[in-house]
Amino acid sequence: DVKVTQSSRYLVKRTGEKVFLECVQDMDHENMFWYRQDPGLGLRLIYFSYDVKMKEKGDIPEGYSVSREKKERFSLILESASTNQTSMYLCASRGPPGQGIGEQYFGPGTRLTVT
Amino acid sequence: GENVEQHPSTLSVQEGDSAVIKCTYSDSASNYFPWYKQELGKRPQLIIDIRSNVGEKKDQRIAVTLNKTAKHFSLHITETQPEDSAVYFCAARGGNQFYFGTGTSLTVIP
């Protein structure tokens, strides 16, 4: 059973703080993703990584950066948190299509509030 | 890039009735279309998916249909039950990325 875990379920930070959100998966998946989920906007891709040290911008990368130093861990970094980054952040991982149906497995989410 | 639109945004049905959620996509290269169910306070879970070489797939009360020519796919839930109440997301995969619809909040009224 794939497990994707996120470091925090709830987080409250102040404007201007540097914020780290961590995601760990235990299935040796190459692909990992960070989304934010906002009402009426669905899930929007921030960044994804298809291998260690590799990253690609998603649809809304502004204000975020990522780090993938180890295959199992994908970190999302808010360099200087702002109130418009208050959201639910979901991490996901996926193996290559050849390994199975290519579905994504989601973490439980981190609800971040920036005050 | 890909653009996925999902309708309706909210849907209420009586228990036992059917529910249909529709999505359209723009990129003809997209080849994999999953549907996720997200219950309140929980992570999205894959409930059914379809590949571009298949027109329909069923799993008990849930079915998905795909029309590649028209670039739309739909989720069908028959004999709805209160536990089907949730937000449903469609997605289309092109390459390494998934593109999500904006979600449909389904309420099944007992």
PDB file of N, CA and C in Angstrom, chain A residues 2-77:
ATOM      1  N   VAL A   2       0.652   2.101  -0.981  1.00  0.00           N
ATOM      2  CA  VAL A   2       1.473   3.309  -1.095  1.00  0.00           C
ATOM      3  C   VAL A   2       1.160   4.250   0.046  1.00  0.00           C
ATOM      4  N   LYS A   3       2.208   4.789   0.600  1.00  0.00           N
ATOM      5  CA  LYS A   3       1.991   5.796   1.635  1.00  0.00           C
ATOM      6  C   LYS A   3       2.694   7.084   1.227  1.00  0.00           C
ATOM      7  N   VAL A   4       1.943   8.138   1.236  1.00  0.00           N
ATOM      8  CA  VAL A   4       2.491   9.459   1.034  1.00  0.00           C
ATOM      9  C   VAL A   4       2.179  10.256   2.288  1.00  0.00           C
ATOM     10  N   THR A   5       3.210  10.732   2.924  1.00  0.00           N
ATOM     11  CA  THR A   5       3.003  11.472   4.164  1.00  0.00           C
ATOM     12  C   THR A   5       3.501  12.902   4.007  1.00  0.00           C
ATOM     13  N   GLN A   6       2.867  13.791   4.731  1.00  0.00           N
ATOM     14  CA  GLN A   6       3.255  15.192   4.748  1.00  0.00           C
ATOM     15  C   GLN A   6       3.576  15.578   6.173  1.00  0.00           C
ATOM     16  N   SER A   7       4.530  16.491   6.318  1.00  0.00           N
ATOM     17  CA  SER A   7       5.108  16.750   7.635  1.00  0.00           C
ATOM     18  C   SER A   7       4.114  17.346   8.622  1.00  0.00           C
ATOM     19  N   SER A   8       3.176  18.134   8.147  1.00  0.00           N
ATOM     20  CA  SER A   8       2.220  18.762   9.060  1.00  0.00           C
ATOM     21  C   SER A   8       0.813  18.694   8.473  1.00  0.00           C
ATOM     22  N   ARG A   9      -0.193  18.577   9.306  1.00  0.00           N
ATOM     23  CA  ARG A   9      -1.573  18.673   8.827  1.00  0.00           C
ATOM     24  C   ARG A   9      -2.050  20.115   8.853  1.00  0.00           C
ATOM     25  N   TYR A  10      -1.609  20.858   9.867  1.00  0.00           N
ATOM     26  CA  TYR A  10      -1.996  22.254  10.007  1.00  0.00           C
ATOM     27  C   TYR A  10      -0.758  23.077  10.343  1.00  0.00           C
ATOM     28  N   LEU A  11      -0.703  24.261   9.728  1.00  0.00           N
ATOM     29  CA  LEU A  11       0.454  25.124   9.946  1.00  0.00           C
ATOM     30  C   LEU A  11      -0.018  26.569   9.916  1.00  0.00           C
ATOM     31  N   VAL A  12       0.444  27.352  10.867  1.00  0.00           N
ATOM     32  CA  VAL A  12       0.136  28.781  10.868  1.00  0.00           C
ATOM     33  C   VAL A  12       1.453  29.534  10.873  1.00  0.00           C
ATOM     34  N   LYS A  13       1.632  30.413   9.898  1.00  0.00           N
ATOM     35  CA  LYS A  13       2.869  31.168   9.763  1.00  0.00           C
ATOM     36  C   LYS A  13       2.558  32.647   9.578  1.00  0.00           C
ATOM     37  N   ARG A  14       3.562  33.456   9.849  1.00  0.00           N
ATOM     38  CA  ARG A  14       3.390  34.895   9.678  1.00  0.00           C
ATOM     39  C   ARG A  14       3.896  35.323   8.306  1.00  0.00           C
ATOM     40  N   THR A  15       3.343  36.394   7.818  1.00  0.00           N
ATOM     41  CA  THR A  15       3.791  36.985   6.556  1.00  0.00           C
ATOM     42  C   THR A  15       5.295  37.231   6.600  1.00  0.00           C
ATOM     43  N   GLY A  16       5.976  36.824   5.542  1.00  0.00           N
ATOM     44  CA  GLY A  16       7.415  37.029   5.446  1.00  0.00           C
ATOM     45  C   GLY A  16       8.254  35.865   5.936  1.00  0.00           C
ATOM     46  N   GLU A  17       7.626  34.944   6.646  1.00  0.00           N
ATOM     47  CA  GLU A  17       8.387  33.786   7.143  1.00  0.00           C
ATOM     48  C   GLU A  17       8.731  32.838   5.993  1.00  0.00           C
ATOM     49  N   LYS A  18       9.796  32.104   6.173  1.00  0.00           N
ATOM     50  CA  LYS A  18      10.149  31.043   5.231  1.00  0.00           C
ATOM     51  C   LYS A  18       9.478  29.760   5.713  1.00  0.00           C
ATOM     52  N   VAL A  19       8.808  29.090   4.810  1.00  0.00           N
ATOM     53  CA  VAL A  19       8.014  27.922   5.193  1.00  0.00           C
ATOM     54  C   VAL A  19       8.484  26.706   4.399  1.00  0.00           C
ATOM     55  N   PHE A  20       8.636  25.599   5.086  1.00  0.00           N
ATOM     56  CA  PHE A  20       9.014  24.338   4.454  1.00  0.00           C
ATOM     57  C   PHE A  20       7.878  23.331   4.623  1.00  0.00           C
ATOM     58  N   LEU A  21       7.436  22.780   3.519  1.00  0.00           N
ATOM     59  CA  LEU A  21       6.467  21.690   3.571  1.00  0.00           C
ATOM     60  C   LEU A  21       7.157  20.455   3.009  1.00  0.00           C
ATOM     61  N   GLU A  22       7.108  19.386   3.791  1.00  0.00           N
ATOM     62  CA  GLU A  22       7.824  18.177   3.386  1.00  0.00           C
ATOM     63  C   GLU A  22       6.850  17.071   3.002  1.00  0.00           C
ATOM     64  N   CYS A  23       7.264  16.293   2.026  1.00  0.00           N
ATOM     65  CA  CYS A  23       6.459  15.165   1.557  1.00  0.00           C
ATOM     66  C   CYS A  23       7.384  13.967   1.388  1.00  0.00           C
ATOM     67  N   VAL A  24       6.942  12.830   1.888  1.00  0.00           N
ATOM     68  CA  VAL A  24       7.735  11.603   1.779  1.00  0.00           C
ATOM     69  C   VAL A  24       6.850  10.482   1.253  1.00  0.00           C
ATOM     70  N   GLN A  25       7.366   9.724   0.269  1.00  0.00           N
ATOM     71  CA  GLN A  25       6.645   8.555  -0.235  1.00  0.00           C
ATOM     72  C   GLN A  25       7.545   7.325  -0.116  1.00  0.00           C
ATOM     73  N   ASP A  26       6.892   6.180   0.057  1.00  0.00           N
ATOM     74  CA  ASP A  26       7.654   4.964   0.355  1.00  0.00           C
ATOM     75  C   ASP A  26       7.603   3.934  -0.757  1.00  0.00           C
ATOM     76  N   MET A  27       7.224   4.357  -1.974  1.00  0.00           N
ATOM     77  CA  MET A  27       7.066   3.377  -3.052  1.00  0.00           C
ATOM     78  C   MET A  27       8.095   3.537  -4.162  1.00  0.00           C
ATOM     79  N   ASP A  28       9.165   4.242  -3.893  1.00  0.00           N
ATOM     80  CA  ASP A  28      10.236   4.371  -4.888  1.00  0.00           C
ATOM     81  C   ASP A  28       9.722   5.012  -6.187  1.00  0.00           C
ATOM     82  N   HIS A  29       8.743   5.902  -6.050  1.00  0.00           N
ATOM     83  CA  HIS A  29       8.182   6.571  -7.221  1.00  0.00           C
ATOM     84  C   HIS A  29       9.112   7.645  -7.748  1.00  0.00           C
ATOM     85  N   GLU A  30       9.194   7.714  -9.079  1.00  0.00           N
ATOM     86  CA  GLU A  30      10.026   8.752  -9.687  1.00  0.00           C
ATOM     87  C   GLU A  30       9.360  10.123  -9.633  1.00  0.00           C
ATOM     88  N   ASN A  31       8.057  10.134  -9.847  1.00  0.00           N
ATOM     89  CA  ASN A  31       7.360  11.416 -10.022  1.00  0.00           C
ATOM     90  C   ASN A  31       6.707  11.874  -8.732  1.00  0.00           C
ATOM     91  N   MET A  32       6.938  13.112  -8.390  1.00  0.00           N
ATOM     92  CA  MET A  32       6.276  13.697  -7.223  1.00  0.00           C
ATOM     93  C   MET A  32       5.770  15.085  -7.599  1.00  0.00           C
ATOM     94  N   PHE A  33       4.680  15.478  -6.947  1.00  0.00           N
ATOM     95  CA  PHE A  33       3.956  16.689  -7.330  1.00  0.00           C
ATOM     96  C   PHE A  33       3.563  17.480  -6.092  1.00  0.00           C
ATOM     97  N   TRP A  34       3.527  18.786  -6.251  1.00  0.00           N
ATOM     98  CA  TRP A  34       2.915  19.653  -5.239  1.00  0.00           C
ATOM     99  C   TRP A  34       1.779  20.435  -5.885  1.00  0.00           C
ATOM    100  N   TYR A  35       0.604  20.350  -5.234  1.00  0.00           N
ATOM    101  CA  TYR A  35      -0.585  21.087  -5.668  1.00  0.00           C
ATOM    102  C   TYR A  35      -1.034  21.986  -4.522  1.00  0.00           C
ATOM    103  N   ARG A  36      -1.759  23.020  -4.894  1.00  0.00           N
ATOM    104  CA  ARG A  36      -2.555  23.705  -3.897  1.00  0.00           C
ATOM    105  C   ARG A  36      -4.018  23.591  -4.296  1.00  0.00           C
ATOM    106  N   GLN A  37      -4.857  23.497  -3.276  1.00  0.00           N
ATOM    107  CA  GLN A  37      -6.284  23.313  -3.500  1.00  0.00           C
ATOM    108  C   GLN A  37      -7.034  24.460  -2.875  1.00  0.00           C
ATOM    109  N   ASP A  38      -7.784  25.176  -3.698  1.00  0.00           N
ATOM    110  CA  ASP A  38      -8.582  26.303  -3.232  1.00  0.00           C
ATOM    111  C   ASP A  38     -10.014  26.135  -3.719  1.00  0.00           C
ATOM    112  N   PRO A  39     -10.986  26.564  -2.918  1.00  0.00           N
ATOM    113  CA  PRO A  39     -12.393  26.393  -3.311  1.00  0.00           C
ATOM    114  C   PRO A  39     -12.673  27.009  -4.670  1.00  0.00           C
ATOM    115  N   GLY A  40     -13.330  26.248  -5.508  1.00  0.00           N
ATOM    116  CA  GLY A  40     -13.709  26.742  -6.829  1.00  0.00           C
ATOM    117  C   GLY A  40     -12.599  26.722  -7.858  1.00  0.00           C
ATOM    118  N   LEU A  41     -11.395  26.413  -7.421  1.00  0.00           N
ATOM    119  CA  LEU A  41     -10.266  26.399  -8.353  1.00  0.00           C
ATOM    120  C   LEU A  41      -9.698  25.003  -8.546  1.00  0.00           C
ATOM    121  N   GLY A  42     -10.185  24.049  -7.786  1.00  0.00           N
ATOM    122  CA  GLY A  42      -9.685  22.683  -7.933  1.00  0.00           C
ATOM    123  C   GLY A  42      -8.255  22.551  -7.452  1.00  0.00           C
ATOM    124  N   LEU A  43      -7.552  21.623  -8.046  1.00  0.00           N
ATOM    125  CA  LEU A  43      -6.150  21.390  -7.712  1.00  0.00           C
ATOM    126  C   LEU A  43      -5.278  22.027  -8.788  1.00  0.00           C
ATOM    127  N   ARG A  44      -4.374  22.860  -8.373  1.00  0.00           N
ATOM    128  CA  ARG A  44      -3.474  23.511  -9.317  1.00  0.00           C
ATOM    129  C   ARG A  44      -2.037  23.105  -9.033  1.00  0.00           C
ATOM    130  N   LEU A  45      -1.333  22.752 -10.095  1.00  0.00           N
ATOM    131  CA  LEU A  45       0.027  22.236  -9.958  1.00  0.00           C
ATOM    132  C   LEU A  45       1.010  23.373  -9.739  1.00  0.00           C
ATOM    133  N   ILE A  46       1.807  23.244  -8.692  1.00  0.00           N
ATOM    134  CA  ILE A  46       2.819  24.256  -8.382  1.00  0.00           C
ATOM    135  C   ILE A  46       4.151  23.861  -9.020  1.00  0.00           C
ATOM    136  N   TYR A  47       4.632  22.686  -8.672  1.00  0.00           N
ATOM    137  CA  TYR A  47       5.870  22.134  -9.202  1.00  0.00           C
ATOM    138  C   TYR A  47       5.737  20.624  -9.257  1.00  0.00           C
ATOM    139  N   PHE A  48       6.523  20.008 -10.114  1.00  0.00           N
ATOM    140  CA  PHE A  48       6.667  18.573 -10.040  1.00  0.00           C
ATOM    141  C   PHE A  48       8.110  18.180 -10.315  1.00  0.00           C
ATOM    142  N   SER A  49       8.408  16.949  -9.943  1.00  0.00           N
ATOM    143  CA  SER A  49       9.768  16.435 -10.093  1.00  0.00           C
ATOM    144  C   SER A  49       9.683  15.022 -10.642  1.00  0.00           C
ATOM    145  N   TYR A  50      10.457  14.737 -11.679  1.00  0.00           N
ATOM    146  CA  TYR A  50      10.415  13.404 -12.271  1.00  0.00           C
ATOM    147  C   TYR A  50      11.656  12.589 -11.947  1.00  0.00           C
ATOM    148  N   ASP A  51      12.542  13.162 -11.148  1.00  0.00           N
ATOM    149  CA  ASP A  51      13.729  12.420 -10.712  1.00  0.00           C
ATOM    150  C   ASP A  51      14.442  13.259  -9.656  1.00  0.00           C
ATOM    151  N   VAL A  52      15.377  12.633  -8.983  1.00  0.00           N
ATOM    152  CA  VAL A  52      16.155  13.357  -7.974  1.00  0.00           C
ATOM    153  C   VAL A  52      16.840  14.550  -8.625  1.00  0.00           C
ATOM    154  N   LYS A  53      16.758  15.675  -7.954  1.00  0.00           N
ATOM    155  CA  LYS A  53      17.363  16.939  -8.389  1.00  0.00           C
ATOM    156  C   LYS A  53      16.733  17.512  -9.657  1.00  0.00           C
ATOM    157  N   MET A  54      15.703  16.884 -10.172  1.00  0.00           N
ATOM    158  CA  MET A  54      15.036  17.407 -11.358  1.00  0.00           C
ATOM    159  C   MET A  54      13.710  18.028 -10.922  1.00  0.00           C
ATOM    160  N   LYS A  55      13.377  19.159 -11.512  1.00  0.00           N
ATOM    161  CA  LYS A  55      12.115  19.807 -11.183  1.00  0.00           C
ATOM    162  C   LYS A  55      11.594  20.546 -12.407  1.00  0.00           C
ATOM    163  N   GLU A  56      10.291  20.671 -12.430  1.00  0.00           N
ATOM    164  CA  GLU A  56       9.640  21.405 -13.506  1.00  0.00           C
ATOM    165  C   GLU A  56       8.568  22.304 -12.906  1.00  0.00           C
ATOM    166  N   LYS A  57       8.423  23.495 -13.447  1.00  0.00           N
ATOM    167  CA  LYS A  57       7.366  24.387 -12.986  1.00  0.00           C
ATOM    168  C   LYS A  57       6.021  23.872 -13.459  1.00  0.00           C
ATOM    169  N   GLY A  58       5.053  24.058 -12.580  1.00  0.00           N
ATOM    170  CA  GLY A  58       3.683  23.757 -12.945  1.00  0.00           C
ATOM    171  C   GLY A  58       2.991  25.016 -13.424  1.00  0.00           C
ATOM    172  N   ASP A  59       1.726  25.136 -13.070  1.00  0.00           N
ATOM    173  CA  ASP A  59       0.937  26.277 -13.544  1.00  0.00           C
ATOM    174  C   ASP A  59       1.103  27.530 -12.687  1.00  0.00           C
ATOM    175  N   ILE A  60       1.440  27.349 -11.418  1.00  0.00           N
ATOM    176  CA  ILE A  60       1.495  28.511 -10.507  1.00  0.00           C
ATOM    177  C   ILE A  60       2.748  28.460  -9.633  1.00  0.00           C
ATOM    178  N   PRO A  61       3.936  28.515 -10.224  1.00  0.00           N
ATOM    179  CA  PRO A  61       5.163  28.374  -9.431  1.00  0.00           C
ATOM    180  C   PRO A  61       5.600  29.633  -8.692  1.00  0.00           C
ATOM    181  N   GLU A  62       4.991  30.767  -9.017  1.00  0.00           N
ATOM    182  CA  GLU A  62       5.480  32.036  -8.451  1.00  0.00           C
ATOM    183  C   GLU A  62       5.352  32.040  -6.936  1.00  0.00           C
ATOM    184  N   GLY A  63       6.438  32.395  -6.280  1.00  0.00           N
ATOM    185  CA  GLY A  63       6.441  32.472  -4.813  1.00  0.00           C
ATOM    186  C   GLY A  63       6.825  31.164  -4.142  1.00  0.00           C
ATOM    187  N   TYR A  64       7.091  30.148  -4.955  1.00  0.00           N
ATOM    188  CA  TYR A  64       7.437  28.828  -4.422  1.00  0.00           C
ATOM    189  C   TYR A  64       8.749  28.338  -5.031  1.00  0.00           C
ATOM    190  N   SER A  65       9.414  27.474  -4.310  1.00  0.00           N
ATOM    191  CA  SER A  65      10.515  26.707  -4.867  1.00  0.00           C
ATOM    192  C   SER A  65      10.419  25.294  -4.303  1.00  0.00           C
ATOM    193  N   VAL A  66      11.196  24.382  -4.866  1.00  0.00           N
ATOM    194  CA  VAL A  66      11.143  22.990  -4.419  1.00  0.00           C
ATOM    195  C   VAL A  66      12.548  22.428  -4.333  1.00  0.00           C
ATOM    196  N   SER A  67      12.621  21.304  -3.622  1.00  0.00           N
ATOM    197  CA  SER A  67      13.894  20.607  -3.476  1.00  0.00           C
ATOM    198  C   SER A  67      13.647  19.117  -3.495  1.00  0.00           C
ATOM    199  N   ARG A  68      14.450  18.398  -4.281  1.00  0.00           N
ATOM    200  CA  ARG A  68      14.342  16.930  -4.315  1.00  0.00           C
ATOM    201  C   ARG A  68      15.760  16.375  -4.271  1.00  0.00           C
ATOM    202  N   GLU A  69      16.267  16.227  -3.078  1.00  0.00           N
ATOM    203  CA  GLU A  69      17.627  15.713  -2.875  1.00  0.00           C
ATOM    204  C   GLU A  69      17.652  14.190  -2.792  1.00  0.00           C
ATOM    205  N   LYS A  70      16.542  13.616  -2.359  1.00  0.00           N
ATOM    206  CA  LYS A  70      16.422  12.156  -2.283  1.00  0.00           C
ATOM    207  C   LYS A  70      15.125  11.757  -2.974  1.00  0.00           C
ATOM    208  N   LYS A  71      15.124  10.558  -3.512  1.00  0.00           N
ATOM    209  CA  LYS A  71      13.979  10.125  -4.309  1.00  0.00           C
ATOM    210  C   LYS A  71      12.686  10.142  -3.520  1.00  0.00           C
ATOM    211  N   GLU A  72      12.744   9.805  -2.252  1.00  0.00           N
ATOM    212  CA  GLU A  72      11.515   9.659  -1.487  1.00  0.00           C
ATOM    213  C   GLU A  72      10.978  10.968  -0.932  1.00  0.00           C
ATOM    214  N   ARG A  73      11.735  12.045  -1.052  1.00  0.00           N
ATOM    215  CA  ARG A  73      11.365  13.285  -0.367  1.00  0.00           C
ATOM    216  C   ARG A  73      11.298  14.457  -1.341  1.00  0.00           C
ATOM    217  N   PHE A  74      10.202  15.178  -1.260  1.00  0.00           N
ATOM    218  CA  PHE A  74       9.997  16.343  -2.140  1.00  0.00           C
ATOM    219  C   PHE A  74       9.501  17.481  -1.267  1.00  0.00           C
ATOM    220  N   SER A  75      10.286  18.550  -1.219  1.00  0.00           N
ATOM    221  CA  SER A  75       9.962  19.658  -0.321  1.00  0.00           C
ATOM    222  C   SER A  75       9.470  20.868  -1.097  1.00  0.00           C
ATOM    223  N   LEU A  76       8.482  21.515  -0.551  1.00  0.00           N
ATOM    224  CA  LEU A  76       7.961  22.769  -1.107  1.00  0.00           C
ATOM    225  C   LEU A  76       8.382  23.893  -0.169  1.00  0.00           C
ATOM    226  N   ILE A  77       8.922  24.945  -0.747  1.00  0.00           N
ATOM    227  CA  ILE A  77       9.446  26.057   0.056  1.00  0.00           C
ATOM    228  C   ILE A  77       8.757  27.345  -0.350  1.00  0.00           C
TER     229      ILE A  77
END
